[in-house]
């Protein structure tokens, strides 16, 4: 197994990012725990004032709805005075009749509830959310903004522009701790956002005291966290350039060289710009200031093995009057200065030539990816669908990177892809399948983000997540995933059947049966009830080997739906699957029941023909065969007469027509399925929504090609 690479961070709930980037230099962008929809946000209020003495309680009042400052210390309650000693035998003073002061519920702007309900009633209406956020910004109401933004990011954590707006609002109210918390939450949700990183760094530079060494250390740590999280992005040039300029301002030229050494090996859009800037950096600064002592010694030793040719003697020039040097000194000084300059130039040339090969390799990597990058027209998140050409470009780019790129670059590209294609199931599925071969923890994190935030109502990704957990042995988690999704999106047969199959695989046949019975009762009177009845009968017959139980299930279902062709067909198939010599009576009962039922005439014709075929091949009584043949001829004549009637101007009665759902599997060459679950191929596709196709079983006894119907 390959070594575990970087994993995409989960989107934290409010308060979950405290200290994620830290005060030091290793800002974190890793997972913070199991993601999911955060708890309902509660506006953070300043602590209440201390309870006044008895005589002052009447003057106590709730704090204003919007504080002028959120910095905590300015509005923290004062330390309580030491109470006077009370004798143990003294009873406590009587309670004040009024309840103690509690944190008041903040008041919201007049129309806030209208916008709030519009968004909460339909969480997938992006426009309703943007109108809510626009309203709270206009009102400049901190508590309303917190409630709205926190709820919004539970559904759309990739909207980096709204993270910036949220942080700016906290900053306007001088809430420095909350501002940093918002930045950290946003960067954990979307660590590839260059704009959000730069906005956060700009905020720190404007608020920290840059004369303090810890402030320098913190900003450097945030820069390092930024390039570690997003530095491999093809469009990360602005971040790298900002880091270089900041280190120049600090006067640390060696750090600047170190940054260039890293970015020169990164395939980025402005790779050539970084190369030119690096050469300027080397040519305009002394080597001892830009190179580490180890590299400088190495370069000097390398140059020593290649002696520098002696420079030509400089021609004598007249010195200004009064500045004549002693004889012999002037020539030596000039030669030493020339030799020193020559050594400096040689060092610079060697330093640049050493990086030249890295630059050439990086240029080749950029050229391989340039067309893919040029095809990315919308690298950010939006709810509007992407064009097919862009989706195809993402697929091809991912395939290329997985085949030719490093694991780290592949992870970064996947993260970029699921930002732009967050609402497309296929890319999340592709991501999890890739990660499953490298890191189970990383794959689980992606499943959690996809299902918890971006695709909460998509069945395929949830089914794959449950299968993934089952494969890892986390059966309870697999059950929870399926159960919760079924509560979110009820009525999907594919999910209920996956729950049934999970229990069956674990040998919990009673639980599997209970789930099917529950589904039958929940859908009584609906077509799904017969669907689940067939599934339950199949389980009883094929898994539990209990034909009597299976027969009872289908017979009871037929009592409720006597005109259901599929129930008749599946019961017949089940009876036929038993020993035909011992089960001839039950099989014939199926035929008789179908022919007496209110089935359409076309269906009865097929059942009649199948009865003749069955008796011809397996019947034990010639009288039964002849009787069935005579009855079949009568049905054929009646059917032919009805077919001629419309030609003479009479319409066929609606109740005698075979419904499209009933005709499949009866009129075609494949009449019934062997296992009795899915006769034909098309109608049950309806129940397996989102491409969860039917099982097309072949019919073992198809006699249509041998027998004529006339």
XYZ file of C-alpha atoms in Angstrom, residues 6 50 102 106 148 210 223 242 257 304 311 340 398 476 495 524 529 604 632 691:
20
model
C -2.598 14.440 2.489
C -23.432 39.721 38.035
C -30.580 34.346 32.402
C -31.257 37.993 21.154
C -27.618 32.744 9.128
C 4.717 43.177 14.179
C 2.147 31.115 5.382
C 3.058 37.067 -1.327
C 15.784 31.409 -1.489
C 37.871 25.398 -5.973
C 42.136 37.965 -14.902
C 36.430 38.873 -5.525
C -8.013 13.118 -13.150
C -23.201 -0.757 13.015
C -32.006 1.550 0.085
C -50.000 -1.183 1.483
C -46.260 -3.530 -1.699
C -54.728 -14.633 -19.757
C -56.907 -22.379 -25.001
C -29.684 3.611 -12.283
